[in-house]
PDB file of C-alpha atoms in Angstrom:
ATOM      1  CA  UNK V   1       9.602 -16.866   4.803  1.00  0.00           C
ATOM      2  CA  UNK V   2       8.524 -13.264   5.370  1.00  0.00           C
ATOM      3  CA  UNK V   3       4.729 -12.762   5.842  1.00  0.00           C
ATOM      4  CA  UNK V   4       4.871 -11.006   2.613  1.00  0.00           C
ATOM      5  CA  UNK V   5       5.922 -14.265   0.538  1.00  0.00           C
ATOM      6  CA  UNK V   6       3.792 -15.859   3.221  1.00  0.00           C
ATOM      7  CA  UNK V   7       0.562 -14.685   2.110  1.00  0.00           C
ATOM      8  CA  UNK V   8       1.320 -14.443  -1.439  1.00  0.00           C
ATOM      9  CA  UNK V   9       2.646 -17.880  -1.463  1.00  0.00           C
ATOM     10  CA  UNK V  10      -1.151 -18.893   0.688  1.00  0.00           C
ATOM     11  CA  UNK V  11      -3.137 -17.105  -1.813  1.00  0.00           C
ATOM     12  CA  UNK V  12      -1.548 -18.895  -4.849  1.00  0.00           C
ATOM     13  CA  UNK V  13      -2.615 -22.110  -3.251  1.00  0.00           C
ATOM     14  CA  UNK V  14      -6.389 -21.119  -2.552  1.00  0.00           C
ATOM     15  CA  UNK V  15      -6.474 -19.873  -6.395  1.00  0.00           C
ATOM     16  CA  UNK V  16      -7.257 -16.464  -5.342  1.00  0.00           C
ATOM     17  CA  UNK V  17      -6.117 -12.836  -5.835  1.00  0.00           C
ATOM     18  CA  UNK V  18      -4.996 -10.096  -2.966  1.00  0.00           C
ATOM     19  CA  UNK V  19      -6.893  -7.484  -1.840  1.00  0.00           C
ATOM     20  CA  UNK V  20      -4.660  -4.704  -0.744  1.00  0.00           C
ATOM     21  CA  UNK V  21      -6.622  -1.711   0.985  1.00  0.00           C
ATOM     22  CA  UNK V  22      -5.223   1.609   1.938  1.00  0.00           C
ATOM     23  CA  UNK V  23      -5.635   3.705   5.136  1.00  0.00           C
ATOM     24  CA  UNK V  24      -3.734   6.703   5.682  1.00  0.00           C
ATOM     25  CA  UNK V  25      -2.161   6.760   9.296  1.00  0.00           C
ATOM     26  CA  UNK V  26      -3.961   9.153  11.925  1.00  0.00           C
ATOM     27  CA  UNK V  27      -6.880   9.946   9.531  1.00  0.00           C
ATOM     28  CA  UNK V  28      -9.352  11.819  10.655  1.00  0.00           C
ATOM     29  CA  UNK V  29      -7.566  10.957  14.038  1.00  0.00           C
ATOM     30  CA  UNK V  30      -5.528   8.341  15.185  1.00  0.00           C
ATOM     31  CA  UNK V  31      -8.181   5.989  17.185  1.00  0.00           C
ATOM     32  CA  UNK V  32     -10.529   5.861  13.889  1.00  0.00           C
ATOM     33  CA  UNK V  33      -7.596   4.902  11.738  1.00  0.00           C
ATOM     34  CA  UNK V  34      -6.667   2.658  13.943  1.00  0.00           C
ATOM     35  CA  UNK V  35     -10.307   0.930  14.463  1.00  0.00           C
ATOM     36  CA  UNK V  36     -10.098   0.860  10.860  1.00  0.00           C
ATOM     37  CA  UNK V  37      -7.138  -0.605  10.505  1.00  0.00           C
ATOM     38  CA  UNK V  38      -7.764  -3.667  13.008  1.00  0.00           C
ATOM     39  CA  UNK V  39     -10.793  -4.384  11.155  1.00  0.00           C
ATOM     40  CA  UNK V  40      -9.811  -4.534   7.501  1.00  0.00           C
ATOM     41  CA  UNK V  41      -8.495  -7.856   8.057  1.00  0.00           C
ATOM     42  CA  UNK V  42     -11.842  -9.130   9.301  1.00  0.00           C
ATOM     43  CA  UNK V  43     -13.516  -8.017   6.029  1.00  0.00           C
ATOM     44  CA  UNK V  44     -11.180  -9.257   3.814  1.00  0.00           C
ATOM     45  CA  UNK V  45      -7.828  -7.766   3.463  1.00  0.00           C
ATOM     46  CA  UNK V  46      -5.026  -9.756   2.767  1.00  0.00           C
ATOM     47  CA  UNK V  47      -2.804  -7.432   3.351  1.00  0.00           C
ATOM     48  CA  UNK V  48      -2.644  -3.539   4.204  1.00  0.00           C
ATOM     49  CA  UNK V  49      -0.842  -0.289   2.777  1.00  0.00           C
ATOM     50  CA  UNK V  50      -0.336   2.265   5.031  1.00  0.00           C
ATOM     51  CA  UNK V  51       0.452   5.894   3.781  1.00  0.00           C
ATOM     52  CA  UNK V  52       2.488   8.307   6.012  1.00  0.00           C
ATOM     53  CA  UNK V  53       0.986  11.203   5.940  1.00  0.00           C
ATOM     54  CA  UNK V  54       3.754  14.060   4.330  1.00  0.00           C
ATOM     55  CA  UNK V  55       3.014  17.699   3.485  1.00  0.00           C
ATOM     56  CA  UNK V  56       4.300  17.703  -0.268  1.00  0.00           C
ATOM     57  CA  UNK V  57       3.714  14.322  -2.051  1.00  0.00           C
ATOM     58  CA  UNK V  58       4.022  13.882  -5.464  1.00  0.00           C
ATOM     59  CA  UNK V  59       2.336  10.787  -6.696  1.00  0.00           C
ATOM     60  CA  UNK V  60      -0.871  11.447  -4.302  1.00  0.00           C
ATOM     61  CA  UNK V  61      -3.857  12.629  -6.007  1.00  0.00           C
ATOM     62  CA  UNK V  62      -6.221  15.212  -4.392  1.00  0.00           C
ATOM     63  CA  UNK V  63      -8.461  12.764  -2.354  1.00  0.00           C
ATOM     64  CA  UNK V  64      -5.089  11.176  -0.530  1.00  0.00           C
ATOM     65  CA  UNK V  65      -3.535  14.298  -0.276  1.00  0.00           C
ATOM     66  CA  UNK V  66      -6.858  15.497   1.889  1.00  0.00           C
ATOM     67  CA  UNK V  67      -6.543  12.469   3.919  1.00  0.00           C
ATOM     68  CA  UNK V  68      -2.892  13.710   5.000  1.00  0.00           C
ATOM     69  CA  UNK V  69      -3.366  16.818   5.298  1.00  0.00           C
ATOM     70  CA  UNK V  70      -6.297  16.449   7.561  1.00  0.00           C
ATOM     71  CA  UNK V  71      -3.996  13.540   9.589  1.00  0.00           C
ATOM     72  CA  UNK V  72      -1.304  15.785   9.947  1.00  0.00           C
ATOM     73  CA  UNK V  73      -3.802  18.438  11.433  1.00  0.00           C
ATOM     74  CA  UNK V  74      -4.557  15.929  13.989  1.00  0.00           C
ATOM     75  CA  UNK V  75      -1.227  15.381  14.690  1.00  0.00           C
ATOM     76  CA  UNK V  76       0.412  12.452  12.767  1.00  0.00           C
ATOM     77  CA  UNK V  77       4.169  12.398  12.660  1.00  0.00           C
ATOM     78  CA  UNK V  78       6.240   8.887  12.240  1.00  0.00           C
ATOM     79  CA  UNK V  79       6.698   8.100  15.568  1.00  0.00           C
ATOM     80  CA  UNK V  80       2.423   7.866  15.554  1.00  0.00           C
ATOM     81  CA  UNK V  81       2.550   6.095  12.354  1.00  0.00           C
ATOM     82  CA  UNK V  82       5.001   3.295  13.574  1.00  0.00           C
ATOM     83  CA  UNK V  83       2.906   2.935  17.282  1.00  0.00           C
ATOM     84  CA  UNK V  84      -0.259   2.170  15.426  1.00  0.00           C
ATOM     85  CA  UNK V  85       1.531  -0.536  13.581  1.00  0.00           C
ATOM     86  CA  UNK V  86       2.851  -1.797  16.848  1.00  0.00           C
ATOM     87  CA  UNK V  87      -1.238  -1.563  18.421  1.00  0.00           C
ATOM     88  CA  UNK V  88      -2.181  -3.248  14.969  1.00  0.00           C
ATOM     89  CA  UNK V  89       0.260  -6.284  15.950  1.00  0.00           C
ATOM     90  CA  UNK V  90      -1.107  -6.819  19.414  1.00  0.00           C
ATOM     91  CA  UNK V  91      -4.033  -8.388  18.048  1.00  0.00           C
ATOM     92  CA  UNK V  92      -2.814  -9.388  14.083  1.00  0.00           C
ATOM     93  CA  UNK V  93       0.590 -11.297  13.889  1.00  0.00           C
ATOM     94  CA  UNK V  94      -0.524 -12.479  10.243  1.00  0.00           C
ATOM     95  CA  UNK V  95      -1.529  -9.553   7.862  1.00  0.00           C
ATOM     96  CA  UNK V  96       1.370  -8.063   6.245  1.00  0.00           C
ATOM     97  CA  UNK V  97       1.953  -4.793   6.865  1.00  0.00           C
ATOM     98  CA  UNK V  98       3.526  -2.080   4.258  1.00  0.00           C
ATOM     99  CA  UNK V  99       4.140   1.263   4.971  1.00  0.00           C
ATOM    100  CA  UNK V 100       3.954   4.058   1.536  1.00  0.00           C
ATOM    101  CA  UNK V 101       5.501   7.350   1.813  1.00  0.00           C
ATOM    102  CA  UNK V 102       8.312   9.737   0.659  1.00  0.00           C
ATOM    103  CA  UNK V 103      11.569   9.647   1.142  1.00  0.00           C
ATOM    104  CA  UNK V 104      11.549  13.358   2.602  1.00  0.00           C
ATOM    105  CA  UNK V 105      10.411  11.883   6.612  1.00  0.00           C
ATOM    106  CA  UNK V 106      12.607   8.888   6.290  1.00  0.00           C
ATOM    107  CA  UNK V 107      15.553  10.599   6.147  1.00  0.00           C
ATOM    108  CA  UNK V 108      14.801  12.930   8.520  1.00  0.00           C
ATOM    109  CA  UNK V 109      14.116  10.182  11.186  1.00  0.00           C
ATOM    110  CA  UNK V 110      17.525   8.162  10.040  1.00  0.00           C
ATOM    111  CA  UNK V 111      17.554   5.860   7.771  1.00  0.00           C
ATOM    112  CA  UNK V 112      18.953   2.536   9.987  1.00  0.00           C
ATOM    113  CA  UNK V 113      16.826   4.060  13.311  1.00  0.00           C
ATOM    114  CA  UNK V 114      13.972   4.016  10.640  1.00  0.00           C
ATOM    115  CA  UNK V 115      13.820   0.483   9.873  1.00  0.00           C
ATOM    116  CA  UNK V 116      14.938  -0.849  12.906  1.00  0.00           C
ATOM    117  CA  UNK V 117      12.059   0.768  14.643  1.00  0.00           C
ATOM    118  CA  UNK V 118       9.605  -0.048  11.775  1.00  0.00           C
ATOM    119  CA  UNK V 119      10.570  -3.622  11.956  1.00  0.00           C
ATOM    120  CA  UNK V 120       9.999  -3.865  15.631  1.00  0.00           C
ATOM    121  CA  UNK V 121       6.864  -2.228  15.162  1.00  0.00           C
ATOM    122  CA  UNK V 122       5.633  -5.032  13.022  1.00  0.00           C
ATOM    123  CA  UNK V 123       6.421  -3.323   9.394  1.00  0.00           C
ATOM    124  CA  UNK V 124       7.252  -5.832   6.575  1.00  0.00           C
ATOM    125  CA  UNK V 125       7.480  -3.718   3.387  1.00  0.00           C
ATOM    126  CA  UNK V 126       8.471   0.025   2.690  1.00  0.00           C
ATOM    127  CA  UNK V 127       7.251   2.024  -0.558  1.00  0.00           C
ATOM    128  CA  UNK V 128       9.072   4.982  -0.940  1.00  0.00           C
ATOM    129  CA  UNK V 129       7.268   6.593  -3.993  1.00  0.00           C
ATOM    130  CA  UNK V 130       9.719   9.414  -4.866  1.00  0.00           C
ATOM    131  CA  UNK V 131      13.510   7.614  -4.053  1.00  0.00           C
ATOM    132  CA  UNK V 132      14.876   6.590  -7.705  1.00  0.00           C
ATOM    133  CA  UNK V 133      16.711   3.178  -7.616  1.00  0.00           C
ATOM    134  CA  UNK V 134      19.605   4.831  -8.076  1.00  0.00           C
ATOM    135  CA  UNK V 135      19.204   6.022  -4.345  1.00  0.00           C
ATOM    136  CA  UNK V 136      17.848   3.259  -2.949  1.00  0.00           C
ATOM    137  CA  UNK V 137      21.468   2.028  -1.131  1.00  0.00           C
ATOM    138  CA  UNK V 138      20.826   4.637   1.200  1.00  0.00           C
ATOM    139  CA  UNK V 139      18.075   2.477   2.977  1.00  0.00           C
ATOM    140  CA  UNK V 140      18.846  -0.993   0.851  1.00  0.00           C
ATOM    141  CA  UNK V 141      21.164  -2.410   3.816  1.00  0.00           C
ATOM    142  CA  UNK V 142      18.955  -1.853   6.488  1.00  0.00           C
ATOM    143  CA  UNK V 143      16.077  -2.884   4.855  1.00  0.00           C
ATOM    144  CA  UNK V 144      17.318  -6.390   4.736  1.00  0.00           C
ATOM    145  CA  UNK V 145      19.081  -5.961   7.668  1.00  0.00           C
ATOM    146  CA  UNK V 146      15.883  -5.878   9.562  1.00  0.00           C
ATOM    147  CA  UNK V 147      13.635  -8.108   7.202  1.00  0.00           C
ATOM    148  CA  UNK V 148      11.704  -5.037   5.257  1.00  0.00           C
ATOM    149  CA  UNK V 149      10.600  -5.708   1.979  1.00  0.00           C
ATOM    150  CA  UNK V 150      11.651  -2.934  -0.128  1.00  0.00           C
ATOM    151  CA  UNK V 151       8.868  -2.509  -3.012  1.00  0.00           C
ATOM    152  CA  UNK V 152       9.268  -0.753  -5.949  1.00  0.00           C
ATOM    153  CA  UNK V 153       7.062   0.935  -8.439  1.00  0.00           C
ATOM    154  CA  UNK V 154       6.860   0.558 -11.771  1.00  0.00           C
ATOM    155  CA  UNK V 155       4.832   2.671 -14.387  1.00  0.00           C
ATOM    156  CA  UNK V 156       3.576   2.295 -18.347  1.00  0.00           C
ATOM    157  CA  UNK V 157       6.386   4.513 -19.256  1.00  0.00           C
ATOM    158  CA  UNK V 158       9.083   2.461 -17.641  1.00  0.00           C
ATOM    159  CA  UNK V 159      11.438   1.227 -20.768  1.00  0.00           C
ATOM    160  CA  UNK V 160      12.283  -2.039 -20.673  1.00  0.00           C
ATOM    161  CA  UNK V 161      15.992  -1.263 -19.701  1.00  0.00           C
ATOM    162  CA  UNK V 162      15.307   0.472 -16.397  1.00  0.00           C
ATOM    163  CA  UNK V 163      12.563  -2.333 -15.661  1.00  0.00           C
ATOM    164  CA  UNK V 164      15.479  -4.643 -15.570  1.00  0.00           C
ATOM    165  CA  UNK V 165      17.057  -1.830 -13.585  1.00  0.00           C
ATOM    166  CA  UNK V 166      14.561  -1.621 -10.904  1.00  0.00           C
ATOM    167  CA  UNK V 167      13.522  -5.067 -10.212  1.00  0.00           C
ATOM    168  CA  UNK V 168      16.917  -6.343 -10.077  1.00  0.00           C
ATOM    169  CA  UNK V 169      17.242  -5.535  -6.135  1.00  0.00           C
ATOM    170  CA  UNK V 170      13.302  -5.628  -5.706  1.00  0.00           C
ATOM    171  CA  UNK V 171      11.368  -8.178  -3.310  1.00  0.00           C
ATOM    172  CA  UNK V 172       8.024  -8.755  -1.592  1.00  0.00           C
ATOM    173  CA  UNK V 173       6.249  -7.723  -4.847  1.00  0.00           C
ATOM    174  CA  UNK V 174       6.169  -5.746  -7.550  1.00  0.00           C
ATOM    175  CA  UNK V 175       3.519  -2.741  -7.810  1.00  0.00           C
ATOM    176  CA  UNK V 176       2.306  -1.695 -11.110  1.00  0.00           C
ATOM    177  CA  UNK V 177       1.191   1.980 -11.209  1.00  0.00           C
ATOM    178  CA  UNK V 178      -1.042   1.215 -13.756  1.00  0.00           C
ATOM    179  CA  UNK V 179      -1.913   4.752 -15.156  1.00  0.00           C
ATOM    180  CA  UNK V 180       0.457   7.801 -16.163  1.00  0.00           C
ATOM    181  CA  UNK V 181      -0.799  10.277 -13.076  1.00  0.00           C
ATOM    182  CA  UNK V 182      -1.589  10.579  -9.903  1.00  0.00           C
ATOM    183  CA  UNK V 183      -3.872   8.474  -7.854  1.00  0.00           C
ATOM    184  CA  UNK V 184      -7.328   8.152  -7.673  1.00  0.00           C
ATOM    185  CA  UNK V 185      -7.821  10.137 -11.088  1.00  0.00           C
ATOM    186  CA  UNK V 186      -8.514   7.952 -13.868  1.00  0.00           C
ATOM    187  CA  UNK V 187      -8.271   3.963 -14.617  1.00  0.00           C
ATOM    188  CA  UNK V 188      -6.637   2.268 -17.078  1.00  0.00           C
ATOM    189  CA  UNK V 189      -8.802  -0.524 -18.920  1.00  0.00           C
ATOM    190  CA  UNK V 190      -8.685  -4.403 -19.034  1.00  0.00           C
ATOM    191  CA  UNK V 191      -7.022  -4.192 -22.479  1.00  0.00           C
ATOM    192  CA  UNK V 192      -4.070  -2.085 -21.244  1.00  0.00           C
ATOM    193  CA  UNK V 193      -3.457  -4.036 -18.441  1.00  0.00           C
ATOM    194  CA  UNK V 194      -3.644  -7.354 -20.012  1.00  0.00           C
ATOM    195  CA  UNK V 195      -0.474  -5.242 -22.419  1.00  0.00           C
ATOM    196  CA  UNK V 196       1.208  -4.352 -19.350  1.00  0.00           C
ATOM    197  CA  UNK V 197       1.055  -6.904 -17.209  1.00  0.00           C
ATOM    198  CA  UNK V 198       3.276  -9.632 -19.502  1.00  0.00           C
ATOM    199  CA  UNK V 199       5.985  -7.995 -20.115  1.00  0.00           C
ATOM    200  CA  UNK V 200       6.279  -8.051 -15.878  1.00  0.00           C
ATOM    201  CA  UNK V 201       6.293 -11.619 -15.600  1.00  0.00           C
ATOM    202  CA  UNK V 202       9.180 -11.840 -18.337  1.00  0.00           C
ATOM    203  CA  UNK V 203      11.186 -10.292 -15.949  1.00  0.00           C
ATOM    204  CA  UNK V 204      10.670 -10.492 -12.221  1.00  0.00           C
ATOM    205  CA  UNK V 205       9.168 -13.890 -10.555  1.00  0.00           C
ATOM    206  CA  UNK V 206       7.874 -11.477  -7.777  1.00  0.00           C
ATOM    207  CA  UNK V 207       3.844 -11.409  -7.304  1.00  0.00           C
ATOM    208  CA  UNK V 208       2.097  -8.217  -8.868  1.00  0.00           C
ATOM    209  CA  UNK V 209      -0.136  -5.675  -7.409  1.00  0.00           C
ATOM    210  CA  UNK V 210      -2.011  -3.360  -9.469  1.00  0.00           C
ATOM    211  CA  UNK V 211      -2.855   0.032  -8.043  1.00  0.00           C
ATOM    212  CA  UNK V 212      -3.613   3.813  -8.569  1.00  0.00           C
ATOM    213  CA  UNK V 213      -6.562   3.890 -10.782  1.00  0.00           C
ATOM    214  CA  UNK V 214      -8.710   0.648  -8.893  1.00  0.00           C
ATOM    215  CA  UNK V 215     -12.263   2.265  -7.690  1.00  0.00           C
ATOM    216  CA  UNK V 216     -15.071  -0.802  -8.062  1.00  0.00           C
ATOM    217  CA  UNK V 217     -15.283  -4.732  -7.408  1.00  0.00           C
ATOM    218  CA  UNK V 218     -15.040  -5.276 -10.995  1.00  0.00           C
ATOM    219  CA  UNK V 219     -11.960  -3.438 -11.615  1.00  0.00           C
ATOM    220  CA  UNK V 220     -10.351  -4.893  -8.457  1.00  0.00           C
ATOM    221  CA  UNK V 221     -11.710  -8.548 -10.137  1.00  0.00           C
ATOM    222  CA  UNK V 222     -10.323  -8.017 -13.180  1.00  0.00           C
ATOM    223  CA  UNK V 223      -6.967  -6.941 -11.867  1.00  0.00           C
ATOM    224  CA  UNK V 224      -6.169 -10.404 -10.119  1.00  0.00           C
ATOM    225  CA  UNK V 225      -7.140 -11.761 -13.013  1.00  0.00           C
ATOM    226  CA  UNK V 226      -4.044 -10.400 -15.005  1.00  0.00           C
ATOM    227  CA  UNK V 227      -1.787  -9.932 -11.928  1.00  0.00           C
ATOM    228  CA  UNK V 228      -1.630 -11.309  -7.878  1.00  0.00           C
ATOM    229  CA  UNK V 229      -2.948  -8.260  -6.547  1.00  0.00           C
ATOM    230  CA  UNK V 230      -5.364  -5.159  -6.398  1.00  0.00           C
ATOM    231  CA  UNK V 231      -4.717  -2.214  -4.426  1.00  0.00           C
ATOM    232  CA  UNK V 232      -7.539   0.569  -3.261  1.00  0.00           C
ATOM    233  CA  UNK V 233      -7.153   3.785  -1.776  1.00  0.00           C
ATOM    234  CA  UNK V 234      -8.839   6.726  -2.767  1.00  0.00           C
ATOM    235  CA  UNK V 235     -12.334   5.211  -3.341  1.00  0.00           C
ATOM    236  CA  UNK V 236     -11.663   4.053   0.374  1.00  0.00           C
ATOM    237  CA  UNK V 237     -10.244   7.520   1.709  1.00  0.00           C
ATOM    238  CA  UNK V 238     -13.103   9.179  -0.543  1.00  0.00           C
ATOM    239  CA  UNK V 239     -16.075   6.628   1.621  1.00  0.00           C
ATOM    240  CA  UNK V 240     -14.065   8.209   4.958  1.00  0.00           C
ATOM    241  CA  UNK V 241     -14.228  12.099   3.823  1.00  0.00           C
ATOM    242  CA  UNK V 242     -18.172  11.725   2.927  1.00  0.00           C
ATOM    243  CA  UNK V 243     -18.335  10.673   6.418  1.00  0.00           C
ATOM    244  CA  UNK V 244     -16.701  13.532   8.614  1.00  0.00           C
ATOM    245  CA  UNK V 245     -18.699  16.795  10.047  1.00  0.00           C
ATOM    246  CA  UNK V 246     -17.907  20.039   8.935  1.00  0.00           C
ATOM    247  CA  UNK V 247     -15.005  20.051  11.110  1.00  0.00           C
ATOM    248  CA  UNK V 248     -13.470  16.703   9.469  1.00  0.00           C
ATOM    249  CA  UNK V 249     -13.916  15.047  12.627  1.00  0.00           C
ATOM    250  CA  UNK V 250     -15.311  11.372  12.394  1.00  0.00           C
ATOM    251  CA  UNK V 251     -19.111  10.135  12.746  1.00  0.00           C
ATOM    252  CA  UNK V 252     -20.453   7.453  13.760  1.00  0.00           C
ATOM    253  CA  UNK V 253     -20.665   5.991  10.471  1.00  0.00           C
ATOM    254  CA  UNK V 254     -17.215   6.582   9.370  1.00  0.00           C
ATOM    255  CA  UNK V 255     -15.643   3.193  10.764  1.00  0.00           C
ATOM    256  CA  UNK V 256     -18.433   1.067   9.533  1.00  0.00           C
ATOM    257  CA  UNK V 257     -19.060   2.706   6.121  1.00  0.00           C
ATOM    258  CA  UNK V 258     -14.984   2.063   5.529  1.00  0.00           C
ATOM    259  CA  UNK V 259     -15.219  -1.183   6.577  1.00  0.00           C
ATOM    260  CA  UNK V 260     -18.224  -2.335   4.394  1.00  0.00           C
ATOM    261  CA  UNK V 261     -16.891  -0.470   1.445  1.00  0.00           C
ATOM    262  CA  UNK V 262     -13.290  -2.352   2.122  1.00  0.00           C
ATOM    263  CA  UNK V 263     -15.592  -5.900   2.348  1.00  0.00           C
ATOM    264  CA  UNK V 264     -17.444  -5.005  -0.683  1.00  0.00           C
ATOM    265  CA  UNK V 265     -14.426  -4.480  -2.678  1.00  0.00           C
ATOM    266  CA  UNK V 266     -12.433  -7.997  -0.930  1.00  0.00           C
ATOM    267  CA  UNK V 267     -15.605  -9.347  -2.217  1.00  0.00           C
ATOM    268  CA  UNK V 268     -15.260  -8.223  -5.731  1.00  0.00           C
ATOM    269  CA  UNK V 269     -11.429  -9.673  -5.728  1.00  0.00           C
ATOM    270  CA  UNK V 270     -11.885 -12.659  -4.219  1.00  0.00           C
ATOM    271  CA  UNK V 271     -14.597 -13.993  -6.813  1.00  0.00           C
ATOM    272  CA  UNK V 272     -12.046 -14.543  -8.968  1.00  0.00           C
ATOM    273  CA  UNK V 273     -10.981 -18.445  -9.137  1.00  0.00           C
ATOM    274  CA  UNK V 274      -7.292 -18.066 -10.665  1.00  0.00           C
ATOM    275  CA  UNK V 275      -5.844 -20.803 -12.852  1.00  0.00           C
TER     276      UNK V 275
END
């Protein structure tokens, strides 16, 4: 069992919900992200995105977009992204680990050196926000190949015909954009996820994860109340920025306000007793 399916599969057995946090690889530098990083899981995380930071995204809103463009400044490029995944794994063997990005830096590196490098760095799902399932055999046999979850998105305006489409080949879980935008902009409410989230389950036996749009404990609470999963990023990455000096280098608050803001949220999932 991967530790994806691991961890889902624990979860459903302790009644609870996962809390998915977000931290974007090398930002502000690479040490702080990776602090950050290794402590997440000590506050709460079940398991962790990872964004690689890319020049031209096009699901990112503004607040993620500044956390890549200042870890690109720094000097974040794949080959960083994958070794702090391998210096998360010297000390975590258990937290799933799933890397979100574009397709643009994957296929630059190769896409079989890719995943054989991102499985031995400890990687166990891939999000590739802007590769259409039509595409998605250019990776697909590698992917499973070296035991990566590929995850797919799905959005409010997917028809139920390409739904079928997409999660046909999908594993690990399924992630529900759950607005029509960009992340971190606005949130969709209770009643549209509780919509939403059914017509899912008719179709896929895969867990759930809601993201883009999750800011507070309460909206993380009542996500994994509908679905298995909440995912945070920009309320995170926007905790990190209000941190930095004037020259977006880190403080020495920026670790510990991340990490309190990540256990606050956990906190806020993890009330939830599912039935």
């Amino acid at each position: 069992m991967s530790r994806i399916a691991q961890c889902f599969a624990t979860l459903k057995q302790q009644q609870r919900g996962a809390f998915i946090p977000y931290v974007e690889a090398g930002d502000p530098d690479y040490a702080t992200a990776l602090a950050i990083l290794k402590a997440m899981p000590t506050v709460g995380a079940d398991l962790i995105e990872i964004g690689m930071p890319f020049s031209d995204p096009m699901a990112d809103g503004p607040t993620v977009q500044m956390a890549a463009n200042r870890a690109l400044k720094a000097g974040a490029t794949m080959k960083k992204t994958l070794q702090m995944v391998s210096d998360f794994r010297t000390e975590n063997q258990h937290t799933p680990i799933i890397l979100m990005g574009y397709v643009n830096p994957i296929e630059h590196y190769g896409y079989e050196r890719f995943c054989q490098d991102a499985a031995q760095a400890g990687v166990d799902g891939l999000i590739i926000v802007d590769m259409p399932p039509e595409e998605m055999d250019n990776i697909q046999t590698y992917a499973k190949q070296n035991h990566i979850d590929i995850i797919h998105l799905v959005a409010p305006t997917t028809s139920p015909e390409r739904l079928k489409m997409i999660l046909k080949d999908a594993s690990g879980f399924i992630y529900y954009v759950s607005i029509a935008g960009v992340t971190g902009t606005k949130t969709a409410t209770y009643d549209d996820l509780k919509k939403a989230i059914p017509h899912l389950r008719a179709v896929s036996n895969l867990p759930i994860a809601i993201g883009f749009g999750l800011s507070t404990p309460e909206q993380t609470a009542n996500a994994v109340k509908i679905a298995d999963g909440a995912v945070v990023a920009s309320a995170l990455l926007k905790t990190l920025a209000s941190t930095l000096d004037e020259n977006n280098r880190p403080t020495q608050d920026t670790v510990s306000k991340v990490i309190n803001h990540t256990k606050l949220l956990a906190q806020g999932t993890h009330s939830v007793v599912k039935q």
